[in-house]
Short mmCIF file of C-alpha atoms and ligand atoms in Angstrom, two decimals:
data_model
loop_
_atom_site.label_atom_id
_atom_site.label_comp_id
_atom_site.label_asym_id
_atom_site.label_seq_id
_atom_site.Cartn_x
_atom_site.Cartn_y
_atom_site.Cartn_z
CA UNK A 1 27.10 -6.89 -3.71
CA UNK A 2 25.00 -4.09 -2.37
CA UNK A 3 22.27 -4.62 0.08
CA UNK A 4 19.11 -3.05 0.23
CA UNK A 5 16.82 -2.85 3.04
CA UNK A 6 13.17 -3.54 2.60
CA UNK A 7 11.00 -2.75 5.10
CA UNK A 8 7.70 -4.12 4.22
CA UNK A 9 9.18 -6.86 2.16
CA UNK A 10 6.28 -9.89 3.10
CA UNK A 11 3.76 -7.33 2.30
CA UNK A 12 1.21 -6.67 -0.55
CA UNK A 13 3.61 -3.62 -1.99
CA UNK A 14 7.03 -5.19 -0.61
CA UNK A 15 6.79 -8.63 -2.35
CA UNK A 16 7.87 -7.55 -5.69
CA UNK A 17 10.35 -5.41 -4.92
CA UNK A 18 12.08 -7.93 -2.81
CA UNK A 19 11.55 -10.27 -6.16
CA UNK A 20 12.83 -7.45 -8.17
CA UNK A 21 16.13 -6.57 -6.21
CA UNK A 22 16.87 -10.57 -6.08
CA UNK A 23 16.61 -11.09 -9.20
CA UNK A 24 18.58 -8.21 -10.40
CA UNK A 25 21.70 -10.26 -9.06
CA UNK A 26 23.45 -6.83 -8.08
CA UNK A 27 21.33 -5.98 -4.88
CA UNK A 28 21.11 -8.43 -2.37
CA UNK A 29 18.52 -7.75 -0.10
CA UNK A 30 17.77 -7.80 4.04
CA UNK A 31 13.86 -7.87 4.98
CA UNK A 32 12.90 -6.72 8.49
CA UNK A 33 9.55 -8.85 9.21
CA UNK A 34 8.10 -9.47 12.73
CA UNK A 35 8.12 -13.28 12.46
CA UNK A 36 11.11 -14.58 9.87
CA UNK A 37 8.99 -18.13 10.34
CA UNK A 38 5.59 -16.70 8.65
CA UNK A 39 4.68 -18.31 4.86
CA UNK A 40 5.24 -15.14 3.41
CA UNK A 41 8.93 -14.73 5.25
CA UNK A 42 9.96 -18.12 4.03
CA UNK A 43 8.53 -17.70 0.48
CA UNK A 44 10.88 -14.45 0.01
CA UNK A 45 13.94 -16.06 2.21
CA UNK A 46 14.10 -18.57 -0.65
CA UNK A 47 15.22 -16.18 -3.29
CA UNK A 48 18.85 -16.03 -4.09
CA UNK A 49 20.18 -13.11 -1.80
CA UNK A 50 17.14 -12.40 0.14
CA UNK A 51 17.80 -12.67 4.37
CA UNK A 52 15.32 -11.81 6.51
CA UNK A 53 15.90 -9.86 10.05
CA UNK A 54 13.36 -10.31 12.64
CA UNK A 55 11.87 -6.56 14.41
CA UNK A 56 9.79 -4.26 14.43
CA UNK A 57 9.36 -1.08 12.12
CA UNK A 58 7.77 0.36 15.55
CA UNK A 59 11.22 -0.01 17.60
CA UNK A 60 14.07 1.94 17.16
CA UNK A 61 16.89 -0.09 18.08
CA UNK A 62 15.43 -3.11 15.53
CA UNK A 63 15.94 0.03 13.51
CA UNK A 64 19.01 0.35 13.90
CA UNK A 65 19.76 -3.04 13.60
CA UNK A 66 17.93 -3.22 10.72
CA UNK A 67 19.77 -0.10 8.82
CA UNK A 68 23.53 -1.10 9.93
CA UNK A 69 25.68 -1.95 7.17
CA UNK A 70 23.02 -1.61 4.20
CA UNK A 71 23.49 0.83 0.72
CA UNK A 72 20.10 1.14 -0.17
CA UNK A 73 16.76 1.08 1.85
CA UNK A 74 12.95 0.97 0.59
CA UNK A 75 10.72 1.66 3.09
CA UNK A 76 6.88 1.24 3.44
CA UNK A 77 5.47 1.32 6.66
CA UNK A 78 1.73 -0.01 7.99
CA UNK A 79 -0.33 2.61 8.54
CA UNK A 80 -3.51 0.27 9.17
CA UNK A 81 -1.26 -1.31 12.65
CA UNK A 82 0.99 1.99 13.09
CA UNK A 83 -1.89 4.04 13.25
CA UNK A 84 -1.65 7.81 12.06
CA UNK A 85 0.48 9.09 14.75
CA UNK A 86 3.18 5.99 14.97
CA UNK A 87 3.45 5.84 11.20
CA UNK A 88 4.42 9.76 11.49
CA UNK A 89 7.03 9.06 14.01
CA UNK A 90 8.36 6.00 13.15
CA UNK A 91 8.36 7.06 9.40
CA UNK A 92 10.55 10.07 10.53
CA UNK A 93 13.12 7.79 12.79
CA UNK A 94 13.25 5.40 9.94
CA UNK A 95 14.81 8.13 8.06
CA UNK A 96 16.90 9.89 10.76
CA UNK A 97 18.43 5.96 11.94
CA UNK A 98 19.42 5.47 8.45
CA UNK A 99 21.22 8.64 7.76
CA UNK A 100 23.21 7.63 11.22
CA UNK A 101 23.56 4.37 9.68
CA UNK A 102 25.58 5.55 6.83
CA UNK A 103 23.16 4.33 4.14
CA UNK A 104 23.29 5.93 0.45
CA UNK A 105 20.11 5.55 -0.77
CA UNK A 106 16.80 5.80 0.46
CA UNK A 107 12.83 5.19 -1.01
CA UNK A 108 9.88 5.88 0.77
CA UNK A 109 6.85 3.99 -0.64
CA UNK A 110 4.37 6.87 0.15
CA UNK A 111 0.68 7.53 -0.73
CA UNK A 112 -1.11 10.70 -2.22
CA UNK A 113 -1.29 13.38 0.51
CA UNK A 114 -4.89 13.60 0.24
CA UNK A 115 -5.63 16.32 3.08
CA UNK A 116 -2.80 19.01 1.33
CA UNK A 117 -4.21 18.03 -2.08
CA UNK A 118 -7.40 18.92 -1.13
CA UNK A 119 -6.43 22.20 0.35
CA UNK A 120 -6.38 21.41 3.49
CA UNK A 121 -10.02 20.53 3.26
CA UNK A 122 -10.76 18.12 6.53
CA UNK A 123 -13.63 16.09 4.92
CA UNK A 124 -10.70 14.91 2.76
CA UNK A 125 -8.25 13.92 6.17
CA UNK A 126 -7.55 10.18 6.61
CA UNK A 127 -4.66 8.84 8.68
CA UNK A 128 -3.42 6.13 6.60
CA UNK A 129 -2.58 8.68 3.43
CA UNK A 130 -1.77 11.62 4.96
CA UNK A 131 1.03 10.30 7.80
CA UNK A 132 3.08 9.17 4.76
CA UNK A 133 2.09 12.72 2.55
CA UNK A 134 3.82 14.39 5.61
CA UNK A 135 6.71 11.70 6.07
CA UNK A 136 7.55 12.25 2.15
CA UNK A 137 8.03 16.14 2.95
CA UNK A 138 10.17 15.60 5.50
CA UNK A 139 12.42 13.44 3.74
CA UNK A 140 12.73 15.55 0.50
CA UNK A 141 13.50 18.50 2.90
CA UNK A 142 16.37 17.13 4.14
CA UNK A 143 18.05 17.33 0.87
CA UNK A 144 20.33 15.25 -1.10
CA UNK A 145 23.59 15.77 0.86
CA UNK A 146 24.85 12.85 2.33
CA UNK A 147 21.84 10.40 1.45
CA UNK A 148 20.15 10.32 -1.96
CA UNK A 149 16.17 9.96 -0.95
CA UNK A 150 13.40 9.06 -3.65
CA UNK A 151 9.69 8.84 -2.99
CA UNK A 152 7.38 6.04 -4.67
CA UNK A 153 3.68 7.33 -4.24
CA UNK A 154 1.35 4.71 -4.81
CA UNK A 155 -2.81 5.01 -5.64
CA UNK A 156 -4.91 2.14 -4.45
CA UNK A 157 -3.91 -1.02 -5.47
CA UNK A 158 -5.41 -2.63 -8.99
CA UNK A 159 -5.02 -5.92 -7.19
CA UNK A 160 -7.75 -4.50 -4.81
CA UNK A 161 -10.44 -5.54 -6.75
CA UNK A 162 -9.40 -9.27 -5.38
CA UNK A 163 -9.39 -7.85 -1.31
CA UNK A 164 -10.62 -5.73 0.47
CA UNK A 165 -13.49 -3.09 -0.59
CA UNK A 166 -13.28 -3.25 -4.38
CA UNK A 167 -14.18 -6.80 -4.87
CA UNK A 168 -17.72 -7.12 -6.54
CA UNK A 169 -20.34 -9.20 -5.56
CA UNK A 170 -21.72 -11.90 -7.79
CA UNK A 171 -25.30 -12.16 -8.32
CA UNK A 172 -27.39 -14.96 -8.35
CA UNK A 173 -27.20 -14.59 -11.94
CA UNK A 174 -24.17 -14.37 -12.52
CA UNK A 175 -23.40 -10.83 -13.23
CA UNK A 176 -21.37 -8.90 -10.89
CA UNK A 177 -22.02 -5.67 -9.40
CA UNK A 178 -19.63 -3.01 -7.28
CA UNK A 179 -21.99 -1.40 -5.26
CA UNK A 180 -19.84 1.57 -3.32
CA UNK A 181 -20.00 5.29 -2.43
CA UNK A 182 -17.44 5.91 -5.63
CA UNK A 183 -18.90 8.95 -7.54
CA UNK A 184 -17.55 9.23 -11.24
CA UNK A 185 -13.85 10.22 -10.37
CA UNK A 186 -10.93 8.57 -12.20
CA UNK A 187 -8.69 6.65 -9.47
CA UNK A 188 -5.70 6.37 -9.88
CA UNK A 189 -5.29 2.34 -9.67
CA UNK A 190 -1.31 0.83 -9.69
CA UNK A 191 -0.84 -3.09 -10.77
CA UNK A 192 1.67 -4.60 -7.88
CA UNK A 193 3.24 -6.06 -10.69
CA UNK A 194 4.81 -2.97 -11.63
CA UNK A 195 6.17 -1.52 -8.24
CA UNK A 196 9.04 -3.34 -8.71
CA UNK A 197 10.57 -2.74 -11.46
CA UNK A 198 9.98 1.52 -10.78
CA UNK A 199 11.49 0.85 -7.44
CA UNK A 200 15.08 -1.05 -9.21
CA UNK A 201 14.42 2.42 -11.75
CA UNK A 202 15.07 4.46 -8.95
CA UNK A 203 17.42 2.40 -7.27
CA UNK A 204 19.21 2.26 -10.74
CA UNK A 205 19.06 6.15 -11.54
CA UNK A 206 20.07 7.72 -8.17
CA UNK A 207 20.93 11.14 -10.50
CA UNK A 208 17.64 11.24 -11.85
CA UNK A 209 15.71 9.75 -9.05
CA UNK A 210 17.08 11.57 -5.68
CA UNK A 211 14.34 14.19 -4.39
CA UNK A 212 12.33 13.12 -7.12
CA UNK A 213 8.14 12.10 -5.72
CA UNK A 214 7.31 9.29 -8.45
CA UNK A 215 3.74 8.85 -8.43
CA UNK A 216 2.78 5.79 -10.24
CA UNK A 217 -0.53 4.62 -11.81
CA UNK A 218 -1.16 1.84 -14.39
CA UNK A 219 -4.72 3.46 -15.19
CA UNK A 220 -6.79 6.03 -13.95
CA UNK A 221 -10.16 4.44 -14.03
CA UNK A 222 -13.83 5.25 -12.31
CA UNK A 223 -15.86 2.22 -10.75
CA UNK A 224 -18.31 2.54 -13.95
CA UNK A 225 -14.93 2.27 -16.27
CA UNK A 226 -14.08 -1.04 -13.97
CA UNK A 227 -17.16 -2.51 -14.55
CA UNK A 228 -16.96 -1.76 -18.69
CA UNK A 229 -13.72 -3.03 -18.86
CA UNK A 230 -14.24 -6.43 -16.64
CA UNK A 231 -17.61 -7.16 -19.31
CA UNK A 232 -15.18 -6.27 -21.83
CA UNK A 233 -12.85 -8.91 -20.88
CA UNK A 234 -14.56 -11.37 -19.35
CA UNK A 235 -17.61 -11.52 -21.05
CA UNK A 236 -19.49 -11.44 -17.82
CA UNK A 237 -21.72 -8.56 -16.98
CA UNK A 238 -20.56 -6.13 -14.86
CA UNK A 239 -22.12 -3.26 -12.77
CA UNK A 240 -21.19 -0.04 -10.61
CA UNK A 241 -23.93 0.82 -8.15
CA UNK A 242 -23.62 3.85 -6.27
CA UNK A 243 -24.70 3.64 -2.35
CA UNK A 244 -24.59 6.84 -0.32
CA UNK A 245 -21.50 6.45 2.91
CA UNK A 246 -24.53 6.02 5.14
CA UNK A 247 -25.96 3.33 3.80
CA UNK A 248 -22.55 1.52 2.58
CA UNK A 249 -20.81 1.85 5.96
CA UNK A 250 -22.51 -0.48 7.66
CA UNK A 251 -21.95 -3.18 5.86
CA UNK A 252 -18.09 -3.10 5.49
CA UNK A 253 -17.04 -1.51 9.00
CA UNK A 254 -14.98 -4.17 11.00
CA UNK A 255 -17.63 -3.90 13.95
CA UNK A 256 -19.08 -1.08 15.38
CA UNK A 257 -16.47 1.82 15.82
CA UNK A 258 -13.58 0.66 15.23
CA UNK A 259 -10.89 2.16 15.20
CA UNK A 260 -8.53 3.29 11.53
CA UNK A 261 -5.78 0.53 13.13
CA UNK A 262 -8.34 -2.38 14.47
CA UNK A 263 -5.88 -4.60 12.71
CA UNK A 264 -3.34 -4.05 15.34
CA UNK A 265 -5.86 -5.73 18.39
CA UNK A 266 -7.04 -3.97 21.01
CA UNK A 267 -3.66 -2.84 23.07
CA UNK A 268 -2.47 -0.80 20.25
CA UNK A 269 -1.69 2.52 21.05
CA UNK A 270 -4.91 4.71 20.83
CA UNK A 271 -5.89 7.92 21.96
CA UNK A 272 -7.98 11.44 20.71
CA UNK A 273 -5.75 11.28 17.71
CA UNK A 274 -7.05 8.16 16.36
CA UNK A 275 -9.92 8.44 13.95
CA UNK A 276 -12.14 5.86 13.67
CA UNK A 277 -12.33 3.22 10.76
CA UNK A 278 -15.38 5.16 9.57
CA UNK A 279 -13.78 8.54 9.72
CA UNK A 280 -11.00 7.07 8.03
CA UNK A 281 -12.83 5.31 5.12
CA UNK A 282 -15.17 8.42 4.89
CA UNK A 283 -12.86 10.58 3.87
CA UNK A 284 -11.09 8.14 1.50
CA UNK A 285 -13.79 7.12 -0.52
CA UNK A 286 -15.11 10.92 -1.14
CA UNK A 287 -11.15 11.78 -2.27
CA UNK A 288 -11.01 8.82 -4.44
CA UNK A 289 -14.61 8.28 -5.73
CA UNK A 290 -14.65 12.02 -6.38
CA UNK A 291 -11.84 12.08 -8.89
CA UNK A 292 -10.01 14.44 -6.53
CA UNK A 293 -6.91 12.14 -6.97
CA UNK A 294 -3.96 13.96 -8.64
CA UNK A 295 -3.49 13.33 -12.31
CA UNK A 296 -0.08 11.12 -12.83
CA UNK A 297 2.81 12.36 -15.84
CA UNK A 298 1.99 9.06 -17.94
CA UNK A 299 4.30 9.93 -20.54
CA UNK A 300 7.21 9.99 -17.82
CA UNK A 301 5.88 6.45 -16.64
CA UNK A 302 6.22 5.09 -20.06
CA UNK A 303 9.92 6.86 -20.08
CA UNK A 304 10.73 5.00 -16.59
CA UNK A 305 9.03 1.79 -17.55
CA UNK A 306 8.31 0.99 -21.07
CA UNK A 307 7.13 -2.39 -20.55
CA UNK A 308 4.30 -1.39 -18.34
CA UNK A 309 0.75 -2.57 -18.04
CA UNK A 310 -0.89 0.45 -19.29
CA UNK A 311 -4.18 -0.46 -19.34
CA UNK A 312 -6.89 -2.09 -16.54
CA UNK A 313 -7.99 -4.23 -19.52
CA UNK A 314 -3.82 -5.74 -19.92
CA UNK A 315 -4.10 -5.97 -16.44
CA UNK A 316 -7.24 -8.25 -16.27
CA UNK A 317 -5.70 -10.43 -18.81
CA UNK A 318 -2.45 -10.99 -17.78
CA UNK A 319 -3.43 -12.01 -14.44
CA UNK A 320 -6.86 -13.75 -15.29
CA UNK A 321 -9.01 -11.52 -13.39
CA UNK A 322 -12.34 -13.22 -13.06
CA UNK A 323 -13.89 -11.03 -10.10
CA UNK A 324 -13.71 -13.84 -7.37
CA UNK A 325 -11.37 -12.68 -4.25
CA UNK A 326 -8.37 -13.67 -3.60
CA UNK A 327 -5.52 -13.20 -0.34
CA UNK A 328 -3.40 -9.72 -1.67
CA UNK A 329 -2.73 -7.98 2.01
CA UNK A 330 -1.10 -9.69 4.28
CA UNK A 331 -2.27 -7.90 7.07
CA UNK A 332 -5.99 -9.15 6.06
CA UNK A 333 -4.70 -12.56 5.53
CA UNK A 334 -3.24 -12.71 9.26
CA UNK A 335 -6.39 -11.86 10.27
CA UNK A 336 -8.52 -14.46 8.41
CA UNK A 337 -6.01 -16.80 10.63
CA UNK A 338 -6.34 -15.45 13.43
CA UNK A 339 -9.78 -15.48 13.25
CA UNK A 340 -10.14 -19.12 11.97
CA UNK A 341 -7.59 -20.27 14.52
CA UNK A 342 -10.07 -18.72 17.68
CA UNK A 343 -13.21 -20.34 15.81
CA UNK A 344 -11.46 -23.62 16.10
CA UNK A 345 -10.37 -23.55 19.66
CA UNK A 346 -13.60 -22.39 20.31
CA UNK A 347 -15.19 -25.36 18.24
CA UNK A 348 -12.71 -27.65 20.92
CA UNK A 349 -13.85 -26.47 24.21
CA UNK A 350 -16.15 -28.81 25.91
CA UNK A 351 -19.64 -27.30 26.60
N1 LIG B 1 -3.97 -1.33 -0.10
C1 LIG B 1 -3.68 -0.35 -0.94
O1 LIG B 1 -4.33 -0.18 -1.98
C2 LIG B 1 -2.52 0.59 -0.63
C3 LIG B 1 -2.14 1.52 -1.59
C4 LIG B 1 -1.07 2.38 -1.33
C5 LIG B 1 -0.42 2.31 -0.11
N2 LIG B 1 -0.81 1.39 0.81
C6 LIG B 1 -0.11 1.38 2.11
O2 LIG B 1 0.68 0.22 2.25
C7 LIG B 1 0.86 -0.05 3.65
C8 LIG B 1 0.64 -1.52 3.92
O3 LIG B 1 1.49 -2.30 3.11
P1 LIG B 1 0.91 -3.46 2.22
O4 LIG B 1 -0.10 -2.90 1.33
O5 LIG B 1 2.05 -4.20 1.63
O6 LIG B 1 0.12 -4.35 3.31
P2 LIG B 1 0.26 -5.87 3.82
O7 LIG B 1 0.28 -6.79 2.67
O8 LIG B 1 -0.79 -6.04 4.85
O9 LIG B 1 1.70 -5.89 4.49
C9 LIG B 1 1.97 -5.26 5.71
C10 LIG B 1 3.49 -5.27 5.87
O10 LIG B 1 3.87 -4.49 7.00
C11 LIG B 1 4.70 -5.26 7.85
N3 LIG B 1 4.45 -4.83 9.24
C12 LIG B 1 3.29 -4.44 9.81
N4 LIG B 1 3.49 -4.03 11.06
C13 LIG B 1 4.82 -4.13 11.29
C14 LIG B 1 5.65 -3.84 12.40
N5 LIG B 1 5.17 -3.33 13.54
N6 LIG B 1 6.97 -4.10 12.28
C15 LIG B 1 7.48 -4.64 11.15
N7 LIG B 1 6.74 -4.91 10.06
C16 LIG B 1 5.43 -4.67 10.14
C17 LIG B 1 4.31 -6.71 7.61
O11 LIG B 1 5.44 -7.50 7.94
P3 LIG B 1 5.43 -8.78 8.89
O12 LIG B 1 3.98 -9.18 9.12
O13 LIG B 1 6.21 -9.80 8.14
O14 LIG B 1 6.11 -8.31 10.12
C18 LIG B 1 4.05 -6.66 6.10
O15 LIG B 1 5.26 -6.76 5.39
C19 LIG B 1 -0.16 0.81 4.40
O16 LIG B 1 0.50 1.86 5.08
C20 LIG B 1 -1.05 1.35 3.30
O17 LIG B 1 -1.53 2.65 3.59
C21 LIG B 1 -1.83 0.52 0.57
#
């Protein structure tokens, strides 16, 4: 049986393609994870031919460690604890340590390259997109010789509007409102449900798939087209408000300047290159609340995956979407522990 590296693999994107792969019963697959004991580790370590391999995407010989012996690899490193200038590095070793490695067939899980979308325009820089834009063209410029490579760009996440900054507020009566800087641009949103069948496609279809960039969407919807659709569905009414940055900032930023990779604690590695969280989010809600997105080939993704959710409306009803949150990142879920766990120890110290 093949195996497949997935680095990534107790993570929002990596679950299903871990799930995917398994239950294929052709790949089996390896997961580097930081802590093989974590819920998430042991959920996935259950699945028939799923291992996990404890290191760190940040450290080259877990790298290596990681790539030795495997066919296939699908890689999606965290830019929100790599920060900008790690994720560059690291998502350029990844790739050179598994072409030493021997390994046939590589995907990148990338994200639109905002800042060379936008020609080069700064207001539209944010570290989180555009260390994987540049990652992806330094892949696909080494070529197909040797190692087959195939890039998965991914929008925002549909399942976003459970975590994170597109969950809606509920009002006292009852309606629910989405009150962000989003202008009337069409975002590109992707259902996690989907990523992994597209990523066995390309694993599948290595003469169709190597140097190809598939960019994925399940709907390219504005915040007002959210809001339709949820009333639509759920009968309950549903608004988009539009705040200016300024006045939106405030209320979502971590704690005042923070940096882009907060979630990584305070000795992560910092310096003039790291933008702040505000920077950061700046620059990503203009790109994607403008519309500046780039438009995705639907008719391909209908080729590649015919049973797809193509609509935000399937996508409400197939997974019950009601507009309360719920845990998708795992990153954000460590830190609602973390930050529990300290209350509670605090809560035990004698005063
Ligand atoms: N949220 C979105 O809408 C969206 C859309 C497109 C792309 N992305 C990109 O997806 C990436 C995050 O992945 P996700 O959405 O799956 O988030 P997530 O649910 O928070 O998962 C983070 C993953 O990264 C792993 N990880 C973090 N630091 C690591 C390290 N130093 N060494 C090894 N593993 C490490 C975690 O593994 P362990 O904890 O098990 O070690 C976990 O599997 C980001 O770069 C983000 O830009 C996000």
């Amino acid at each position: 049986m093949r195996a497949v590296l997935v680095i990534g693999g107790t993570g929002a994107q990596g679950l299903p393609v871990v799930k995917s792969l398994s239950s294929s019963k052709y790949f089996a697959v390896r997961v580097l994870t930081r802590d093989a004991k974590s819920a998430r580790a042991q959920e996935i370590a259950r699945l028939p031919n799923v291992t996990l391999v404890e290191g760190r995407q940040d450290n080259q010989e877990d790298l290596h460690r990681a790539f030795q012996g495997v066919y296939g690899a699908w890689v999606n490193t965290d830019g929100f604890t790599l920060g900008e200038k790690n994720e560059l590095f690291y998502g350029c070793r990844a790739y050179e340590i598994a072409r030493h490695q021997g390994v046939k067939h590589y995907v990148y899980a990338c994200a639109d390259f905002a800042l060379k979308h936008a020609n080069w325009d700064e207001k539209y820089h944010w570290g989180h997109n555009d260390a994987k834009g540049r990652v992806a063209e330094y892949i696909l410029a080494q070529g197909q010789e040797g190692m087959k490579s195939s890039i998965l760009t991914t929008g925002p996440y549909m399942n976003m509007l459970w975590d994170g900054m597109f969950v809606p507020t509920q009002q006292p009566d009852g309606s629910f409102v989405w009150a962000n800087p989003a202008k009337s641009g069409k975002i590109p949103l992707i259902a996690l449900e989907d990523i992994g069948p597209y990523s066995l496609w390309l694993f599948d279809n290595p003469q169709k798939s190597a140097g190809m960039n598939l960019k994925v969407t399940t709907d390219e919807v504005s915040f007002a087209d959210i809001a339709t659709v949820f009333t639509e569905v759920t009968g309950k009414k549903g608004m988009h408000k539009y705040l200016p940055l300024d006045e939106y900032l405030p209320s979502v930023e971590p704690f005042p300047n923070a940096p882009a990779n907060f979630a990584a604690g305070p000795n992560a590695v910092r310096d003039e290159s790291t933008m702040t969280w505000r920077e950061n989010f700046s620059a990503w809600w203009r790109y994607w609340g403008e519309g500046r997105a780039e438009r995705r080939d639907m008719a391909l993704l209908d080729r590649i995956h015919p049973g797809r959710i193509k609509t935000l409306g399937d996508w409400m009803r197939k997974v019950h979407y009601d507009g309360q949150p719920k845990n998708v990142l795992k990153g954000v879920e460590d830190l609602k522990r973390a930050a529990a766990l300290m209350q509670k120890q605090e809560a035990s110290v004698p005063v």
